[in-house]
Coordinates of N, CA, C and O in Angstrom, one line a residue:
M153 N 137.3 19.1 141.5 CA 136.1 19.2 140.6 C 136.4 18.0 139.5 O 135.4 18.0 138.7
L154 N 137.4 17.4 139.4 CA 137.6 16.5 138.4 C 136.6 15.4 138.3 O 136.3 14.9 137.2
N155 N 136.3 14.9 139.5 CA 135.3 13.8 139.4 C 133.8 14.2 139.5 O 132.9 13.3 139.6
M156 N 133.5 15.5 139.4 CA 132.1 15.9 139.5 C 131.6 16.1 138.1 O 132.3 16.4 137.2
R157 N 130.3 15.9 138.0 CA 129.6 16.2 136.8 C 128.8 17.5 137.0 O 127.9 17.5 137.8
N158 N 129.2 18.5 136.2 CA 128.5 19.8 136.4 C 127.7 20.3 135.2 O 128.3 20.3 134.1
V159 N 126.5 20.7 135.4 CA 125.7 21.3 134.4 C 125.2 22.6 134.8 O 124.8 22.8 135.9
L160 N 125.2 23.5 133.8 CA 124.7 24.8 133.9 C 123.3 24.9 133.1 O 123.3 24.5 132.0
I161 N 122.3 25.5 133.7 CA 121.0 25.6 133.0 C 120.8 27.3 133.0 O 120.7 27.9 134.0
I162 N 120.8 27.7 131.7 CA 120.6 29.2 131.5 C 119.2 29.4 130.9 O 118.8 28.8 129.9
G163 N 118.4 30.2 131.6 CA 117.1 30.5 131.3 C 116.4 31.5 132.1 O 116.7 31.7 133.2
E164 N 115.6 32.4 131.3 CA 114.9 33.5 132.1 C 113.7 33.0 132.8 O 113.3 33.6 133.8
R165 N 113.1 31.9 132.4 CA 111.9 31.4 133.0 C 112.2 30.6 134.2 O 112.7 29.5 134.1
G166 N 112.0 31.1 135.4 CA 112.4 30.5 136.7 C 111.8 29.1 136.9 O 112.5 28.2 137.2
A167 N 110.4 28.9 136.7 CA 109.8 27.8 136.9 C 110.3 26.6 136.0 O 110.6 25.5 136.5
L168 N 110.4 26.8 134.7 CA 110.9 25.8 133.8 C 112.3 25.5 134.1 O 112.7 24.4 134.2
R169 N 113.1 26.6 134.3 CA 114.5 26.3 134.7 C 114.7 25.5 136.0 O 115.4 24.5 135.9
D170 N 113.9 25.8 136.9 CA 113.9 25.0 138.2 C 113.5 23.7 138.1 O 114.0 22.7 138.7
M171 N 112.5 23.4 137.2 CA 111.9 22.1 137.0 C 113.0 21.2 136.3 O 113.3 20.0 136.7
I172 N 113.7 21.7 135.4 CA 114.7 21.0 134.6 C 115.9 20.8 135.6 O 116.5 19.7 135.7
C173 N 116.2 21.7 136.4 CA 117.3 21.6 137.5 C 117.0 20.5 138.4 O 117.9 19.6 138.6
C174 N 115.8 20.4 138.9 CA 115.4 19.4 139.9 C 115.6 17.9 139.1 O 116.1 17.0 139.8
A175 N 115.1 17.9 137.9 CA 115.1 16.7 137.3 C 116.6 16.2 136.9 O 117.0 15.0 137.2
V176 N 117.5 17.1 136.7 CA 118.9 16.7 136.4 C 119.6 16.4 137.6 O 120.4 15.4 137.7
E177 N 119.3 17.1 138.7 CA 119.9 16.8 140.0 C 119.5 15.3 140.4 O 120.3 14.6 141.1
R178 N 118.2 15.0 140.3 CA 117.7 13.7 140.6 C 118.4 12.6 139.8 O 118.5 11.4 140.2
A179 N 119.0 12.9 138.7 CA 119.8 12.0 137.9 C 121.2 11.9 138.3 O 122.0 11.2 137.7
G180 N 121.5 12.6 139.4 CA 122.9 12.6 139.8 C 123.9 13.4 139.4 O 125.1 13.1 139.5
V181 N 123.4 14.5 138.8 CA 124.3 15.5 138.2 C 124.2 16.8 138.9 O 123.1 17.2 139.3
C182 N 125.3 17.4 139.3 CA 125.3 18.7 140.0 C 124.8 19.9 139.0 O 125.5 20.1 138.0
A183 N 123.7 20.5 139.3 CA 123.1 21.6 138.4 C 123.3 22.9 139.0 O 123.1 23.0 140.3
E184 N 123.5 23.9 138.2 CA 123.4 25.3 138.7 C 122.7 26.1 137.7 O 122.6 25.8 136.5
C185 N 121.9 27.1 138.2 CA 121.1 27.8 137.2 C 121.4 29.3 137.2 O 122.1 29.8 138.1
A186 N 121.3 29.9 136.0 CA 121.5 31.2 135.8 C 120.5 31.9 134.9 O 120.0 31.2 133.9
G187 N 120.1 33.1 135.2 CA 119.2 33.8 134.3 C 119.8 34.4 133.0 O 119.1 34.7 132.1
D188 N 121.1 34.6 133.2 CA 121.8 35.3 132.1 C 123.3 34.7 131.9 O 123.9 34.4 133.0
V189 N 123.8 34.7 130.8 CA 125.0 34.1 130.5 C 126.2 34.9 131.1 O 127.3 34.5 131.5
S190 N 126.0 36.3 131.2 CA 127.1 37.2 131.7 C 127.7 36.8 133.0 O 128.9 36.9 133.2
A191 N 126.8 36.3 133.8 CA 127.3 36.1 135.3 C 128.1 34.8 135.3 O 128.9 34.5 136.3
V192 N 128.0 33.8 134.3 CA 128.7 32.5 134.3 C 129.6 32.3 133.1 O 130.2 31.2 133.0
E193 N 129.8 33.4 132.3 CA 130.6 33.3 131.1 C 132.0 32.8 131.3 O 132.6 31.9 130.7
A194 N 132.6 33.4 132.4 CA 134.1 33.0 132.7 C 134.2 31.6 133.1 O 135.1 30.8 132.7
D195 N 133.2 31.1 133.9 CA 133.3 29.7 134.4 C 133.0 28.7 133.2 O 133.7 27.7 133.2
C196 N 132.2 29.2 132.3 CA 131.9 28.3 131.1 C 133.2 28.2 130.3 O 133.6 27.0 129.9
R197 N 133.8 29.2 130.0 CA 135.1 29.3 129.3 C 136.2 28.5 129.9 O 137.1 28.1 129.3
R198 N 136.2 28.5 131.3 CA 137.3 27.8 132.0 C 137.0 26.2 132.1 O 137.8 25.5 132.6
G199 N 135.8 25.8 131.6 CA 135.5 24.4 131.6 C 135.0 23.9 132.9 O 135.0 22.7 133.2
V200 N 134.4 24.8 133.8 CA 133.8 24.3 134.9 C 132.6 23.4 134.7 O 132.4 22.5 135.5
Y201 N 131.9 23.6 133.7 CA 130.7 22.9 133.3 C 131.0 21.8 132.3 O 131.7 22.1 131.3
D202 N 130.4 20.7 132.5 CA 130.6 19.6 131.3 C 129.5 19.8 130.3 O 129.7 19.5 129.2
C203 N 128.3 20.4 130.7 CA 127.2 20.6 129.9 C 126.4 21.9 130.1 O 126.3 22.2 131.3
V204 N 126.0 22.6 129.2 CA 125.2 23.8 129.3 C 123.9 23.6 128.6 O 123.9 23.3 127.4
L205 N 122.8 23.8 129.3 CA 121.5 23.7 128.7 C 121.0 25.1 128.6 O 120.9 25.9 129.6
V206 N 120.7 25.6 127.4 CA 120.2 26.9 127.2 C 118.7 26.8 126.8 O 118.4 26.1 125.9
L207 N 117.8 27.4 127.6 CA 116.3 27.4 127.4 C 115.9 28.5 126.6 O 115.8 29.6 127.0
G208 N 115.7 28.2 125.3 CA 115.2 29.2 124.3 C 116.3 29.6 123.4 O 117.5 29.5 123.7
V209 N 115.8 30.2 122.3 CA 116.8 30.7 121.2 C 116.9 32.1 121.3 O 117.7 32.7 120.5
S210 N 116.1 32.9 122.0 CA 116.1 34.4 122.0 C 117.4 35.0 122.3 O 117.9 35.9 121.7
G211 N 118.2 34.3 123.2 CA 119.5 34.8 123.6 C 120.5 34.7 122.5 O 121.3 35.6 122.3
F212 N 120.3 33.7 121.6 CA 121.2 33.5 120.5 C 120.8 34.6 119.4 O 121.7 35.1 118.7
I213 N 119.5 34.7 119.2 CA 119.1 35.7 118.2 C 119.4 37.1 118.3 O 119.9 37.8 117.6
D214 N 119.4 37.6 119.7 CA 119.7 38.9 120.0 C 121.2 39.1 120.4 O 121.6 40.2 120.7
G215 N 122.0 38.1 120.3 CA 123.4 38.2 120.6 C 123.8 38.2 122.1 O 125.0 38.3 122.4
R216 N 122.9 37.9 123.0 CA 123.4 37.9 124.4 C 124.1 36.5 124.6 O 124.9 36.6 125.6
I217 N 123.8 35.6 123.9 CA 124.4 34.3 124.0 C 125.1 33.9 122.7 O 124.4 34.1 121.7
S218 N 126.3 33.3 122.7 CA 126.9 32.8 121.5 C 127.8 31.5 122.1 O 128.1 31.5 123.2
V219 N 127.9 30.7 121.1 CA 128.7 29.5 121.5 C 130.1 29.9 121.9 O 130.7 29.4 123.0
E220 N 130.7 31.0 121.3 CA 132.1 31.4 121.7 C 132.0 32.0 123.2 O 133.1 32.0 123.8
R221 N 130.9 32.6 123.6 CA 130.9 33.1 125.0 C 130.9 31.9 125.9 O 131.2 32.1 127.1
L222 N 130.3 30.7 125.5 CA 130.2 29.6 126.4 C 131.4 28.6 126.2 O 131.8 28.0 127.3
R223 N 132.0 28.5 125.1 CA 133.0 27.6 124.9 C 134.1 28.2 123.9 O 133.7 28.6 122.9
P224 N 135.4 28.2 124.3 CA 136.4 28.6 123.3 C 136.5 27.8 122.1 O 136.2 26.6 122.1
R225 N 136.9 28.4 121.1 CA 137.0 27.7 119.8 C 138.0 26.5 119.9 O 139.0 26.6 120.6
G226 N 137.7 25.4 119.3 CA 138.6 24.2 119.4 C 138.5 23.4 120.7 O 139.1 22.4 120.8
V227 N 137.6 23.8 121.5 CA 137.4 23.1 122.8 C 136.1 22.3 122.8 O 135.1 22.9 122.2
R228 N 136.0 21.1 123.2 CA 134.8 20.2 123.2 C 133.9 20.4 124.4 O 132.7 20.0 124.4
R229 N 134.3 21.0 125.5 CA 133.6 21.2 126.7 C 133.4 22.6 127.0 O 134.3 23.3 126.9
P230 N 132.2 23.1 127.5 CA 131.1 22.2 127.8 C 130.2 21.9 126.4 O 130.4 22.6 125.5
Q231 N 129.5 20.7 126.6 CA 128.5 20.4 125.5 C 127.5 21.5 125.6 O 127.1 21.9 126.7
I232 N 126.9 22.0 124.5 CA 125.9 23.0 124.5 C 124.6 22.4 123.9 O 124.5 21.9 122.8
Y233 N 123.5 22.3 124.8 CA 122.2 21.9 124.3 C 121.3 23.1 124.4 O 121.2 23.8 125.4
V234 N 120.5 23.2 123.3 CA 119.4 24.2 123.3 C 118.0 23.6 123.4 O 117.8 22.6 122.6
L235 N 117.2 24.0 124.3 CA 115.9 23.5 124.5 C 114.9 24.5 124.1 O 115.0 25.6 124.7
S236 N 114.0 24.3 123.1 CA 113.2 25.5 122.7 C 111.9 24.9 122.0 O 111.9 23.8 121.5
W237 N 110.9 25.8 122.0 CA 109.7 25.5 121.2 C 109.9 25.8 119.8 O 109.3 25.2 118.9
H238 N 110.7 26.8 119.5 CA 111.0 27.2 118.1 C 111.9 26.2 117.4 O 113.0 25.9 117.9
H239 N 111.4 25.7 116.3 CA 112.2 24.6 115.7 C 112.1 24.7 114.1 O 112.0 23.7 113.4
S240 N 112.1 25.9 113.6 CA 112.3 26.0 112.1 C 113.6 25.4 111.8 O 114.7 25.5 112.5
E241 N 113.6 24.8 110.6 CA 114.8 24.1 110.1 C 116.0 25.2 110.0 O 117.1 24.7 110.4
R242 N 115.6 26.3 109.6 CA 116.7 27.3 109.5 C 117.4 27.7 110.7 O 118.6 27.8 110.9
A243 N 116.5 27.8 111.8 CA 117.1 28.1 113.1 C 117.9 27.0 113.6 O 119.0 27.2 114.3
V244 N 117.4 25.8 113.6 CA 118.2 24.6 114.1 C 119.4 24.5 113.3 O 120.6 24.3 114.0
L245 N 119.5 24.6 112.1 CA 120.7 24.4 111.3 C 121.7 25.5 111.6 O 122.9 25.3 111.7
S246 N 121.2 26.7 111.7 CA 122.1 27.9 112.2 C 122.8 27.6 113.5 O 124.0 27.8 113.6
L247 N 122.1 27.2 114.5 CA 122.7 26.9 115.8 C 123.7 25.7 115.7 O 124.7 25.8 116.3
L248 N 123.2 24.7 115.0 CA 124.2 23.5 114.9 C 125.4 23.9 114.2 O 126.6 23.5 114.5
E249 N 125.3 24.7 113.1 CA 126.5 25.2 112.4 C 127.4 26.1 113.2 O 128.6 26.1 113.1
C250 N 126.8 26.9 114.2 CA 127.6 27.7 115.1 C 128.4 26.9 116.2 O 129.1 27.5 117.0
G251 N 127.9 25.6 116.4 CA 128.6 24.9 117.3 C 127.8 24.3 118.4 O 128.2 23.6 119.4
V252 N 126.5 24.6 118.4 CA 125.5 23.9 119.4 C 125.5 22.4 119.2 O 125.6 22.0 118.1
N253 N 125.8 21.6 120.3 CA 125.8 20.1 120.1 C 124.5 19.5 119.9 O 124.4 18.6 119.1
Q254 N 123.4 20.0 120.5 CA 122.1 19.4 120.3 C 121.0 20.4 120.4 O 121.1 21.3 121.2
Y255 N 119.9 20.3 119.6 CA 118.8 21.1 119.6 C 117.7 20.2 120.0 O 117.3 19.3 119.3
I256 N 117.0 20.5 121.1 CA 116.0 19.6 121.6 C 114.7 20.5 121.7 O 114.6 21.6 122.3
T257 N 113.5 20.0 121.1 CA 112.3 20.8 121.1 C 111.4 20.3 122.1 O 111.3 19.2 122.5
F258 N 110.6 21.3 122.8 CA 109.5 21.0 123.7 C 108.3 20.5 122.9 O 108.1 20.9 121.8
P259 N 107.5 19.6 123.5 CA 107.8 19.1 124.8 C 108.8 18.1 124.9 O 109.1 17.4 123.9
I260 N 109.5 18.0 126.0 CA 110.7 17.1 126.1 C 110.3 16.0 127.1 O 109.5 16.1 128.0
D261 N 111.0 14.9 126.9 CA 110.9 13.8 127.9 C 112.1 14.0 128.9 O 113.3 13.9 128.6
L262 N 111.7 14.3 130.1 CA 112.7 14.7 131.1 C 113.7 13.6 131.4 O 114.9 13.8 131.6
R263 N 113.3 12.3 131.4 CA 114.1 11.2 131.7 C 115.2 11.1 130.6 O 116.3 10.8 130.8
R264 N 114.6 11.3 129.3 CA 115.6 11.2 128.1 C 116.5 12.4 128.2 O 117.7 12.2 127.9
L265 N 116.2 13.6 128.5 CA 117.0 14.6 128.7 C 118.1 14.4 129.8 O 119.2 14.7 129.6
C266 N 117.7 13.9 130.9 CA 118.6 13.6 132.0 C 119.6 12.6 131.6 O 120.8 12.6 131.9
R267 N 119.2 11.6 130.8 CA 120.2 10.6 130.3 C 121.2 11.2 129.4 O 122.4 10.9 129.5
K268 N 120.7 12.1 128.5 CA 121.7 12.8 127.6 C 122.7 13.7 128.3 O 123.8 13.7 128.1
V269 N 122.1 14.4 129.4 CA 123.0 15.2 130.1 C 124.0 14.4 130.9 O 125.2 14.8 130.9
A270 N 123.5 13.4 131.6 CA 124.5 12.5 132.4 C 125.5 12.0 131.4 O 126.7 11.8 131.7
S271 N 125.1 11.6 130.2 CA 126.1 10.9 129.3 C 127.1 12.0 128.8 O 128.3 11.6 128.7
A272 N 126.6 13.2 128.5 CA 127.6 14.3 128.1 C 128.5 14.5 129.2 O 129.7 14.8 128.9
A273 N 128.0 14.6 130.4 CA 128.9 14.9 131.7 C 129.9 13.7 131.8 O 131.0 14.0 132.1
E274 N 129.5 12.5 131.6 CA 130.4 11.3 131.7 C 131.4 11.4 130.7 O 132.6 11.1 131.1
T275 N 131.3 11.7 129.4 CA 132.2 11.7 128.4 C 133.2 12.8 128.6 O 134.2 12.8 128.1
A276 N 132.7 13.9 129.3 CA 133.6 14.9 129.5 C 134.7 14.8 130.6 O 135.6 15.4 130.7
L277 N 134.4 13.7 131.5 CA 135.3 13.4 132.6 C 136.7 12.9 132.1 O 136.7 12.1 131.2

């Protein structure tokens, strides 16, 4: 797995998650999807993924998702990106202070997102 670039996409909305997954895979990155973090938490913490895309902030708000569940303290991998419609300054700052690497608001440019993801995966190799 050392030479592979792996991305995890976590989101409850199947169509949106699948669309982003297709775009990322077309950019040459191996993508996996999950509806909930509990199924993939151990893999995240072991560093299986170079980047994790979380679709929405609700999981962070209700405690189902946390940076610590995705990445152990002091570790840089995986990069964590949150994609959401909600973009109050307070919410964004809170997530960034907790360790989220990037907060991206919808509507998104899929090509730009794919470049960011591929770049994050490259730097993790």
